[in-house]
Coordinates of C-alpha atoms in Angstrom, one line a residue:
M157 CA 14.7 -9.0 36.8
E158 CA 12.0 -7.0 35.1
E159 CA 12.9 -5.3 31.8
D160 CA 12.1 -1.8 33.2
D161 CA 14.6 -2.4 36.0
I162 CA 17.5 -1.8 33.6
Y163 CA 16.5 1.8 33.2
T164 CA 17.6 4.7 35.3
K165 CA 15.2 7.5 36.4
D166 CA 16.2 9.5 33.3
G167 CA 15.2 6.7 30.9
T168 CA 18.7 5.6 29.9
V169 CA 20.2 2.2 30.3
D170 CA 22.3 1.2 33.3
I171 CA 24.1 -1.9 32.1
Q172 CA 25.7 -2.4 35.5
K173 CA 22.2 -3.5 36.7
N174 CA 22.0 -6.0 33.8
P175 CA 25.2 -6.5 31.8
A176 CA 23.4 -8.8 29.4
N177 CA 21.7 -5.8 27.9
K178 CA 25.1 -4.5 26.7
R179 CA 24.4 -6.1 23.4
K180 CA 21.2 -4.1 23.0
T181 CA 22.7 -0.7 24.0
G182 CA 25.6 1.5 23.1
N183 CA 27.9 0.8 20.1
W184 CA 26.8 2.1 16.7
T185 CA 23.1 1.6 17.6
A186 CA 23.2 4.4 20.1
C187 CA 25.8 6.5 18.3
N188 CA 23.6 6.9 15.2
F189 CA 21.4 9.2 17.3
I190 CA 24.4 11.1 18.6
L191 CA 25.8 11.5 15.1
G192 CA 22.4 12.6 13.7
N193 CA 22.1 15.1 16.5
Q194 CA 25.5 16.6 15.7
C195 CA 24.8 16.8 12.0
F196 CA 21.7 19.0 12.8
E197 CA 23.5 20.9 15.5
R198 CA 26.4 21.8 13.3
L199 CA 24.1 22.8 10.5
A200 CA 22.5 25.2 12.9
Y201 CA 25.8 26.5 14.4
Y202 CA 27.6 27.0 11.1
G203 CA 24.5 28.2 9.3
M204 CA 24.3 31.0 11.9
S205 CA 28.0 31.7 12.5
T206 CA 29.7 31.3 9.2
N207 CA 28.2 34.5 7.8
L208 CA 28.1 36.3 11.1
M209 CA 30.9 38.7 9.9
N210 CA 28.6 40.0 7.1
Y211 CA 25.6 40.3 9.5
L212 CA 27.6 42.4 11.9
E213 CA 28.9 44.6 9.1
T214 CA 25.6 45.1 7.3
S215 CA 22.8 44.9 9.9
L216 CA 24.8 46.2 12.9
N217 CA 27.0 48.7 10.9
Q218 CA 30.4 47.5 12.1
G219 CA 33.7 48.0 10.4
N220 CA 36.2 45.3 9.3
V221 CA 38.4 45.2 12.4
S222 CA 35.5 45.6 14.9
A223 CA 33.4 42.9 13.2
A224 CA 36.4 40.5 12.9
N225 CA 37.2 40.9 16.5
N226 CA 33.6 40.4 17.6
V227 CA 33.4 37.2 15.6
T228 CA 36.6 35.7 16.9
N229 CA 35.8 36.8 20.5
W230 CA 32.4 35.2 20.2
N231 CA 33.8 32.0 18.6
G232 CA 36.4 31.9 21.5
T233 CA 33.6 32.1 24.1
C234 CA 31.8 29.3 22.4
N235 CA 34.7 27.1 23.3
V236 CA 35.6 28.5 26.7
T237 CA 32.2 27.6 27.9
A238 CA 33.1 24.0 27.2
L239 CA 34.8 24.0 30.6
I240 CA 31.5 24.8 32.3
G241 CA 29.8 21.8 30.6
A242 CA 32.7 19.5 31.3
F243 CA 32.8 20.4 35.0
L244 CA 29.1 19.9 35.5
A245 CA 29.1 16.6 33.5
D246 CA 32.0 15.1 35.4
A247 CA 31.0 16.3 38.8
Y248 CA 27.2 16.5 39.1
L249 CA 24.9 16.1 36.1
G250 CA 26.6 13.4 34.0
K251 CA 27.1 13.9 30.2
Y252 CA 23.5 13.0 29.2
W253 CA 21.8 15.5 31.4
T254 CA 24.4 18.2 30.7
I255 CA 23.7 17.8 26.9
A256 CA 19.9 17.8 27.5
S257 CA 19.9 20.9 29.8
F258 CA 22.2 23.2 27.8
S259 CA 20.6 22.2 24.5
L260 CA 17.5 24.1 25.9
V261 CA 19.7 27.2 26.5
Y262 CA 21.0 26.8 23.0
V263 CA 17.6 26.6 21.4
L264 CA 16.4 29.6 23.3
G265 CA 19.4 31.6 22.2
M266 CA 18.8 30.7 18.5
T267 CA 15.2 31.6 18.9
L268 CA 16.0 35.0 20.3
L269 CA 18.5 35.6 17.6
T270 CA 15.9 34.8 15.0
M271 CA 13.5 37.3 16.7
S272 CA 16.2 40.0 16.7
A273 CA 16.4 39.7 12.9
S274 CA 12.7 39.4 12.2
L275 CA 10.6 41.4 14.7
T276 CA 10.1 45.1 13.8
T277 CA 11.0 46.3 17.3
L278 CA 14.2 44.3 17.5
K279 CA 15.4 44.5 13.9
P280 CA 17.7 47.5 12.9
S281 CA 16.1 49.9 10.5
C282 CA 17.9 50.6 7.2
D283 CA 17.7 53.6 4.9
H284 CA 17.3 53.6 1.1
T285 CA 21.1 53.1 0.6
G286 CA 21.0 49.9 2.5
R287 CA 22.9 51.3 5.5
C288 CA 21.4 50.1 8.8
H289 CA 21.1 52.1 12.0
P290 CA 20.8 49.7 15.0
T291 CA 19.8 51.2 18.4
P292 CA 21.8 50.2 21.5
S293 CA 19.0 48.1 22.7
Q294 CA 18.8 46.2 19.4
T295 CA 22.5 45.6 19.4
L296 CA 22.2 44.4 23.0
V297 CA 19.5 41.9 22.3
C298 CA 21.5 40.5 19.4
F299 CA 24.6 40.0 21.5
V300 CA 22.6 38.5 24.4
A301 CA 21.2 35.9 21.9
L302 CA 24.7 35.3 20.5
Y303 CA 26.2 34.6 24.0
M304 CA 23.3 32.4 25.0
V305 CA 24.2 30.4 21.9
A306 CA 27.8 30.5 23.0
L307 CA 26.9 29.1 26.4
G308 CA 24.6 26.4 25.1
S309 CA 26.8 25.2 22.2
G310 CA 30.0 25.4 24.2
A311 CA 28.7 23.5 27.2
I312 CA 27.5 20.5 25.2
K313 CA 30.6 20.2 23.0
P314 CA 32.9 18.3 25.3
C315 CA 30.1 16.0 26.5
V316 CA 28.8 14.9 23.1
S317 CA 32.2 13.6 21.8
S318 CA 33.1 11.8 25.0
F319 CA 29.5 10.6 25.5
G320 CA 29.6 9.0 22.0
A321 CA 33.0 7.4 22.8
D322 CA 31.5 6.0 26.1
Q323 CA 29.1 3.9 24.0
F324 CA 32.0 1.6 23.2
D325 CA 33.7 -0.8 25.7
K326 CA 37.5 -0.5 25.5
T327 CA 37.8 -4.0 27.1
D328 CA 36.1 -5.5 24.0
Q329 CA 38.5 -5.8 21.0
I330 CA 35.9 -5.1 18.4
E331 CA 34.3 -2.2 20.3
R332 CA 37.7 -0.7 21.0
K333 CA 38.4 -0.5 17.3
N334 CA 35.0 0.9 16.6
Q335 CA 35.7 3.6 19.2
S336 CA 38.7 4.8 17.3
S337 CA 36.7 4.8 14.1
F338 CA 33.9 6.7 15.9
F339 CA 35.9 9.9 16.2
N340 CA 36.4 9.9 12.4
W341 CA 32.7 9.5 11.7
F342 CA 31.8 11.9 14.5
Y343 CA 33.8 14.6 12.8
L344 CA 32.4 13.6 9.4
S345 CA 28.8 14.2 10.8
L346 CA 29.8 17.6 12.1
N347 CA 31.0 18.6 8.6
L348 CA 28.0 17.2 6.8
G349 CA 26.0 19.7 8.9
M350 CA 28.5 22.3 8.3
L351 CA 28.4 21.7 4.5
I352 CA 24.6 22.4 4.4
G353 CA 24.9 25.4 6.8
N354 CA 27.7 26.9 4.7
S355 CA 25.9 26.6 1.4
I356 CA 22.1 26.5 1.6
V357 CA 21.7 28.5 4.8
V358 CA 24.2 31.2 3.8
W359 CA 22.5 31.5 0.4
I360 CA 19.2 32.0 2.2
Q361 CA 20.7 34.8 4.3
M362 CA 22.2 36.7 1.4
N363 CA 19.3 36.2 -1.0
I364 CA 16.1 35.9 1.1
G365 CA 17.0 37.6 4.4
W366 CA 18.3 37.2 7.8
A367 CA 15.0 36.3 9.4
W368 CA 14.8 33.1 7.4
G369 CA 18.6 32.8 7.5
F370 CA 18.5 32.5 11.3
G371 CA 15.1 30.8 11.5
V372 CA 16.2 27.7 9.5
P373 CA 19.2 27.0 11.8
A374 CA 16.9 27.4 14.8
V375 CA 14.4 24.8 13.5
A376 CA 17.3 22.5 12.6
L377 CA 18.7 22.7 16.1
A378 CA 15.4 21.9 17.7
A379 CA 15.1 18.9 15.4
G380 CA 18.6 17.8 16.4
V381 CA 17.8 18.0 20.1
G382 CA 14.6 15.9 19.5
F383 CA 16.7 13.3 17.6
F384 CA 19.1 13.0 20.5
L385 CA 16.3 12.5 23.1
L386 CA 14.8 9.7 20.9
G387 CA 17.9 7.6 21.5
S388 CA 17.7 7.9 25.3
R389 CA 16.9 4.3 26.1
L390 CA 19.8 3.0 24.0
Y391 CA 22.6 5.0 25.7
R392 CA 25.1 3.6 28.1
L393 CA 25.8 5.9 31.0
Q394 CA 28.9 6.4 33.1
E395 CA 28.1 7.8 36.6
S396 CA 29.3 11.2 37.6
E397 CA 32.3 10.5 39.9
G398 CA 32.8 13.8 41.7
S399 CA 34.6 16.9 40.8
S400 CA 37.7 16.2 38.8
L401 CA 38.9 19.8 39.5
T402 CA 38.7 19.0 43.3
R403 CA 41.0 15.9 42.7
I404 CA 43.5 18.1 40.9
F405 CA 43.5 20.8 43.6
Q406 CA 43.9 18.1 46.3
V407 CA 47.2 17.0 44.7
V408 CA 48.5 20.6 44.4
V409 CA 47.5 21.5 48.0
A410 CA 49.0 18.2 49.4
S411 CA 52.2 18.7 47.5
L412 CA 52.6 22.3 48.7
R413 CA 51.9 21.2 52.3
K414 CA 54.7 18.6 52.0
F415 CA 57.1 21.0 50.3
N416 CA 60.0 19.8 52.5
V417 CA 59.1 16.1 52.5
R418 CA 61.5 13.8 50.6
V419 CA 60.1 11.6 47.9
P420 CA 61.2 7.9 48.4
S421 CA 63.4 6.4 45.8
H422 CA 61.1 3.5 45.0
K423 CA 57.6 3.9 43.8
S424 CA 56.2 1.1 45.9
L425 CA 56.7 3.3 49.0
L426 CA 54.2 5.9 47.6
Y427 CA 50.6 5.7 48.8
E428 CA 47.9 3.9 46.7
T429 CA 44.6 2.6 48.0
N430 CA 43.2 -0.9 47.8
E431 CA 39.6 -1.8 47.0
H432 CA 38.7 -2.2 50.7
E433 CA 40.0 1.2 51.6
D434 CA 38.3 2.8 48.6
S435 CA 34.9 1.7 50.0
M436 CA 35.7 2.7 53.6
S437 CA 37.2 6.2 53.2
E438 CA 34.7 8.9 54.1
F439 CA 36.9 11.5 52.5
L440 CA 37.6 9.9 49.1
L441 CA 35.4 11.6 46.5
I442 CA 35.8 9.0 43.8
Q443 CA 35.9 5.3 44.2
V444 CA 38.9 4.3 42.1
R445 CA 37.9 1.9 39.4
Y446 CA 41.4 2.0 37.7
K447 CA 45.0 2.7 38.7
L448 CA 47.7 4.5 36.7
E449 CA 51.3 3.5 36.5
H450 CA 53.7 5.8 38.3
T451 CA 56.0 7.9 36.1
N452 CA 59.2 9.7 37.0
E453 CA 58.2 13.0 35.5
L454 CA 57.1 16.0 37.6
R455 CA 58.4 14.4 40.7
F456 CA 57.4 17.3 42.9
F457 CA 53.8 16.2 42.9
D458 CA 54.8 12.8 44.1
K459 CA 55.1 14.5 47.5
A460 CA 51.3 14.3 47.7
A461 CA 51.5 10.5 47.8
V462 CA 54.1 10.3 50.6
E463 CA 52.4 9.2 53.8
T464 CA 53.3 11.0 57.0
P465 CA 52.0 10.3 60.6
T466 CA 49.6 13.3 60.4
D467 CA 47.8 12.1 57.2
R468 CA 45.3 9.9 58.9
T469 CA 42.4 10.5 61.3
L470 CA 42.0 8.6 64.6
E471 CA 39.9 6.1 62.8
G472 CA 42.7 5.4 60.4
L473 CA 41.1 7.1 57.4
S474 CA 43.1 9.2 55.0
N475 CA 42.4 12.9 54.3
P476 CA 42.9 13.6 50.5
W477 CA 43.9 17.2 51.2
T478 CA 47.1 15.9 52.8
L479 CA 47.5 12.5 51.3
C480 CA 46.7 11.6 47.7
T481 CA 47.0 8.3 45.8
V482 CA 49.6 7.6 43.1
T483 CA 46.6 7.5 40.6
Q484 CA 45.5 11.0 41.7
V485 CA 49.0 12.3 41.2
E486 CA 49.3 10.6 37.8
E487 CA 45.9 12.1 36.8
L488 CA 47.4 15.6 37.4
K489 CA 50.6 14.7 35.5
S490 CA 48.4 13.5 32.6
I491 CA 46.7 16.9 32.4
I492 CA 50.0 18.7 32.6
R493 CA 51.5 16.6 29.8
L494 CA 48.6 17.5 27.6
L495 CA 49.2 21.2 27.9
P496 CA 52.1 21.6 25.4
V497 CA 50.1 19.7 22.8
W498 CA 47.1 21.9 23.7
A499 CA 49.3 25.0 23.1
C500 CA 50.3 23.8 19.6
G501 CA 46.7 23.3 18.8
V502 CA 46.0 27.0 19.6
V503 CA 48.1 28.2 16.6
F504 CA 46.3 25.7 14.3
A505 CA 43.0 26.9 15.6
T506 CA 44.1 30.5 14.8
V507 CA 44.5 29.4 11.1
F508 CA 41.1 27.7 11.3
S509 CA 39.4 30.8 12.7
Q510 CA 40.4 32.8 9.6
M511 CA 37.6 31.0 7.7
S512 CA 35.1 33.1 9.6
A513 CA 37.2 36.3 9.6
M514 CA 40.0 37.2 7.1
F515 CA 39.1 34.6 4.5
I516 CA 35.7 36.2 4.2
L517 CA 37.0 39.7 4.1
Q518 CA 39.4 38.6 1.3
G519 CA 36.5 36.9 -0.6
N520 CA 34.3 40.1 -0.3
T521 CA 36.8 41.9 -2.5
M522 CA 36.9 39.3 -5.3
D523 CA 34.5 38.6 -8.2
P524 CA 31.7 36.4 -6.9
H525 CA 30.1 35.7 -10.3
V526 CA 30.3 32.2 -11.8
G527 CA 30.3 31.0 -15.3
G528 CA 29.7 34.4 -16.8
L529 CA 26.2 34.7 -15.1
S530 CA 25.9 38.3 -13.8
S531 CA 22.9 37.3 -11.7
F532 CA 24.4 34.4 -9.8
K533 CA 26.9 35.3 -7.1
I534 CA 28.7 33.1 -4.6
P535 CA 28.6 34.6 -1.1
S536 CA 32.1 34.7 0.3
A537 CA 31.0 32.9 3.5
S538 CA 29.8 30.0 1.3
L539 CA 33.4 29.1 0.4
S540 CA 33.5 27.3 3.7
F541 CA 31.6 24.6 1.8
F542 CA 35.0 23.5 0.4
N543 CA 36.4 23.3 3.9
A544 CA 33.6 20.9 4.8
L545 CA 34.1 19.1 1.5
G546 CA 37.8 18.6 2.4
V547 CA 36.7 16.9 5.6
I548 CA 34.0 14.9 4.0
I549 CA 36.4 13.5 1.4
G550 CA 39.4 13.3 3.7
T551 CA 37.7 11.4 6.6
P552 CA 36.6 8.3 4.8
T553 CA 39.8 8.3 2.7
Y554 CA 41.8 8.4 5.9
D555 CA 39.6 5.7 7.6
R556 CA 39.3 3.3 4.7
L557 CA 42.5 3.8 2.7
I558 CA 45.2 5.6 4.6
V559 CA 44.9 3.7 7.9
P560 CA 44.9 0.2 6.3
Y561 CA 47.9 1.2 4.2
A562 CA 49.8 2.7 7.2
T563 CA 49.0 -0.3 9.3
K564 CA 50.8 -2.6 6.9
H565 CA 53.9 -0.5 7.3
T566 CA 53.8 0.5 10.9
G567 CA 52.1 -2.6 12.5
R568 CA 49.8 -0.3 14.5
E569 CA 46.1 -1.0 14.6
Q570 CA 45.3 2.7 13.9
G571 CA 48.1 3.2 11.3
F572 CA 49.6 6.3 12.9
T573 CA 50.0 7.2 16.5
Q574 CA 47.6 10.0 17.6
L575 CA 50.6 12.5 17.8
Q576 CA 51.8 11.6 14.3
R577 CA 48.3 12.2 13.0
I578 CA 48.2 15.6 14.6
G579 CA 51.6 16.6 13.3
I580 CA 50.7 15.8 9.7
G581 CA 47.7 18.1 10.0
L582 CA 49.9 20.9 11.4
A583 CA 52.2 20.6 8.4
I584 CA 49.2 20.8 5.9
S585 CA 48.0 24.0 7.7
V586 CA 51.2 25.7 6.7
F587 CA 50.4 25.2 3.1
A588 CA 46.9 26.5 3.6
M589 CA 48.3 29.8 4.8
V590 CA 50.8 29.9 2.0
S591 CA 47.9 29.5 -0.4
A592 CA 46.0 32.4 1.2
G593 CA 49.0 34.6 1.2
A594 CA 50.0 33.9 -2.4
L595 CA 46.4 34.6 -3.6
E596 CA 46.4 37.9 -1.8
V597 CA 49.7 38.9 -3.3
F598 CA 48.3 38.1 -6.8
R599 CA 45.1 40.0 -6.0
L600 CA 46.9 43.1 -4.8
D601 CA 49.2 43.0 -7.9
I602 CA 46.1 43.2 -10.1
V603 CA 44.8 46.1 -8.0
E604 CA 48.1 48.0 -8.4
K605 CA 48.6 47.2 -12.1
Y606 CA 45.1 48.4 -13.1
E607 CA 44.5 50.9 -10.2
Y608 CA 41.4 49.0 -9.0
Y609 CA 41.7 50.7 -5.6
D610 CA 38.1 51.7 -5.2
V611 CA 36.2 49.1 -7.2
E612 CA 33.7 46.8 -5.5
Y613 CA 35.1 43.6 -6.9
V614 CA 38.7 43.0 -8.2
P615 CA 38.4 40.9 -11.4
V616 CA 39.8 37.8 -9.7
S617 CA 37.4 34.9 -9.3
I618 CA 36.5 34.1 -5.7
L619 CA 36.9 30.4 -6.6
W620 CA 40.7 30.9 -6.3
Q621 CA 40.0 30.7 -2.6
V622 CA 39.0 27.1 -2.8
P623 CA 42.5 25.6 -2.3
Q624 CA 43.0 27.4 1.1
Y625 CA 39.6 26.3 2.4
F626 CA 40.1 22.8 1.1
L627 CA 43.6 22.5 2.7
V628 CA 42.3 23.6 6.1
G629 CA 39.6 20.9 5.8
V630 CA 42.2 18.2 5.0
A631 CA 44.4 19.5 7.9
E632 CA 41.4 19.2 10.2
V633 CA 41.0 15.4 9.3
F634 CA 44.5 14.9 10.8
T635 CA 44.8 17.5 13.5
F636 CA 41.4 18.1 15.0
I637 CA 40.2 14.5 14.8
G638 CA 43.6 13.4 16.1
E639 CA 43.2 15.8 19.0
Y640 CA 39.6 14.6 19.7
E641 CA 40.9 11.0 20.1
F642 CA 44.2 12.0 21.8
F643 CA 42.6 14.1 24.5
Y644 CA 39.9 11.5 25.2
D645 CA 42.4 8.6 25.3
Q646 CA 45.0 10.3 27.4
A647 CA 42.5 11.7 29.8
P648 CA 42.1 10.1 33.2
N649 CA 38.9 8.1 33.2
S650 CA 37.1 10.4 35.6
M651 CA 38.2 13.5 33.7
R652 CA 37.3 12.7 30.1
S653 CA 34.7 15.5 29.7
L654 CA 37.2 18.0 31.3
C655 CA 39.9 16.9 28.8
S656 CA 37.5 17.1 25.9
A657 CA 36.8 20.6 27.0
L658 CA 40.5 21.3 27.3
F659 CA 40.9 20.3 23.7
L660 CA 37.9 22.5 22.7
T661 CA 39.6 25.5 24.4
T662 CA 42.2 25.3 21.7
Y663 CA 39.5 26.8 19.4
A664 CA 39.0 29.5 22.0
G665 CA 42.7 30.1 22.3
G666 CA 43.0 30.3 18.5
N667 CA 40.1 32.8 18.2
F668 CA 41.4 35.0 21.1
L669 CA 45.0 34.8 19.6
S670 CA 43.5 35.9 16.2
T671 CA 41.8 38.9 18.0
L672 CA 45.1 39.8 19.7
L673 CA 47.1 39.6 16.5
V674 CA 44.5 41.7 14.6
S675 CA 44.4 44.3 17.4
V676 CA 48.2 44.5 17.7
V677 CA 48.8 44.6 13.9
T678 CA 46.1 47.3 13.5
K679 CA 47.6 49.4 16.3
V680 CA 51.2 49.1 15.1
T681 CA 50.5 49.5 11.3
T682 CA 48.1 52.5 11.6
K683 CA 50.6 54.7 13.4
N684 CA 51.2 58.2 12.0
G685 CA 47.9 58.2 10.1
K686 CA 48.7 55.1 7.9
L687 CA 45.9 52.9 6.7
G688 CA 47.5 49.7 8.1
W689 CA 47.4 46.2 6.9
I690 CA 43.7 45.6 7.4
P691 CA 41.8 48.8 6.5
D692 CA 38.0 48.9 5.6
N693 CA 39.2 49.1 2.0
L694 CA 41.4 46.0 1.6
N695 CA 42.6 47.1 -1.8
R696 CA 44.6 49.8 -0.1
G697 CA 45.9 47.5 2.7
H698 CA 48.2 44.5 3.0
L699 CA 46.2 41.5 4.2
D700 CA 48.9 39.4 2.6
Y701 CA 51.3 40.5 5.3
F702 CA 48.9 39.2 7.9
F703 CA 48.7 35.8 6.1
W704 CA 52.5 35.6 6.0
L705 CA 52.6 36.3 9.7
L706 CA 50.3 33.4 10.3
T707 CA 52.4 31.2 8.0
I708 CA 55.6 32.0 10.0
L709 CA 53.7 31.3 13.3
S710 CA 52.4 28.0 11.9
L711 CA 55.9 26.9 10.8
L712 CA 57.4 27.7 14.2
N713 CA 54.5 25.9 15.9
L714 CA 55.2 22.8 13.8
F715 CA 58.8 22.6 14.8
F716 CA 57.9 23.1 18.5
Y717 CA 55.3 20.4 18.2
L718 CA 57.7 17.9 16.8
W719 CA 60.0 18.5 19.7
I720 CA 57.2 18.0 22.2
A721 CA 55.8 14.9 20.5
M722 CA 59.1 13.1 20.5
G723 CA 59.4 13.3 24.3
Y724 CA 55.7 12.6 25.2
T725 CA 54.9 9.7 27.6
Y726 CA 51.6 8.0 27.0
K727 CA 49.2 7.2 29.9
N728 CA 49.6 3.6 31.2
V729 CA 46.6 2.0 33.0
I730 CA 47.7 -0.9 35.2
M731 CA 44.5 -2.0 36.8
Q732 CA 40.8 -1.9 36.0
S733 CA 38.1 -3.1 38.4
A734 CA 34.4 -2.6 38.7

């Protein structure tokens, strides 16, 4: 076989044509390009988004509540669009081409955003007081650019993490261990980019201008896309196996059609294909390369795998809209079992979303000067630097110290189960909100004691926010990385991009829940002419009450999660074939 024969038409390696090339592809060799890409991409994303609240307030002249809701809605959309990328990757394009295609949309969006902040015709004009007056068309261009970024960044998110994990062979003991470690280093690379975006880029925005502040992330993103493409010939590909959503709908439809059919008492009487039938069926969308063990949960959907006389054509072939395999049924069950864990992640993501909303508003009221230097100020958005620092310190500590120690006591290769790891992070997030609430109580006490109601900065150092940012970062090491691995591992093989997208929608749910809470709190607390908890002048409000509300929700969420985790049944693959 010629060396060029191992490459597909897109320039990536097809190891099924020549398994001997497995040693030359995938593993950490390929993942280095993926990790590098994500470092640049996150630098661009967080460099642009971390300070978005201040941009909307200063350049687009929006108030606290309006700007906060616009930021959380946009952040939510960035993660909802993950479902689009996941569907296209699993069903049609494959992960590689989905990443490449939507990266172009992403770059175009960042370029347009940079133009909206730099070109005279697109940039809002400001008067001598610094108050800006954007026209409707200028606001429209800005939001078109933002939502192009939301589409591009969201669509590639579920594909990159699962594409990186695909570079490791789970049947190989060494590569299987490396795959588990990959999720730690993947998240670390994200936060290295975030660290630079939250510090250097935010400083550029606040001290040089928004044109450079958005231009640098745009250039970084383009560099990241180029870096990803450089590794093309080293990547291992998994073929697109048809629409995973279609397979799910087939089980639901078949179950409803057989509503009155009785499920047999023994699982061996349920329908499952053999290899010969897989290759013969003209209806089967996906050739089954694995089979899942039958479980006794959600028995209603087992009706789809009960064969009746009308389920086959005259040629003896099965119709998947009336008869589904046990594996198909178990795929749906796997997705349903993930949903309670997903729901618990939403509340955690609500806490996480405060770093781009209420934490920044809180920081805007505090003294940004450091070390007695009146000329040096820390932008409130730059405090996310300590969130990234928490991840950067926490990730290798977890991977190199905590896991080996836990392994000695638990006997598990990964130290903790994935669900235990997630639960530890949820507990830490409660303390993060306690820290934020306690700081706001202290700040408001100073305001009341010295009547600092109308001062620009309350004489409380902004560095007192460091603990809440750092604790959220440490919580991410456990919860978000644990969820990355959990949703990938528990996903049916043909639905890994979809399940990665399902995990990412916890971010969306968290941002939308934050928007809902802010809207409801504002409506309820501003009745009868009251200022409410979150007025434009926070010195006359009660942001601490909002933080305590999130603390209570986080605590209740933790108890609910513990109940869910104790009853969770892990996926069990019983056969794997080429």
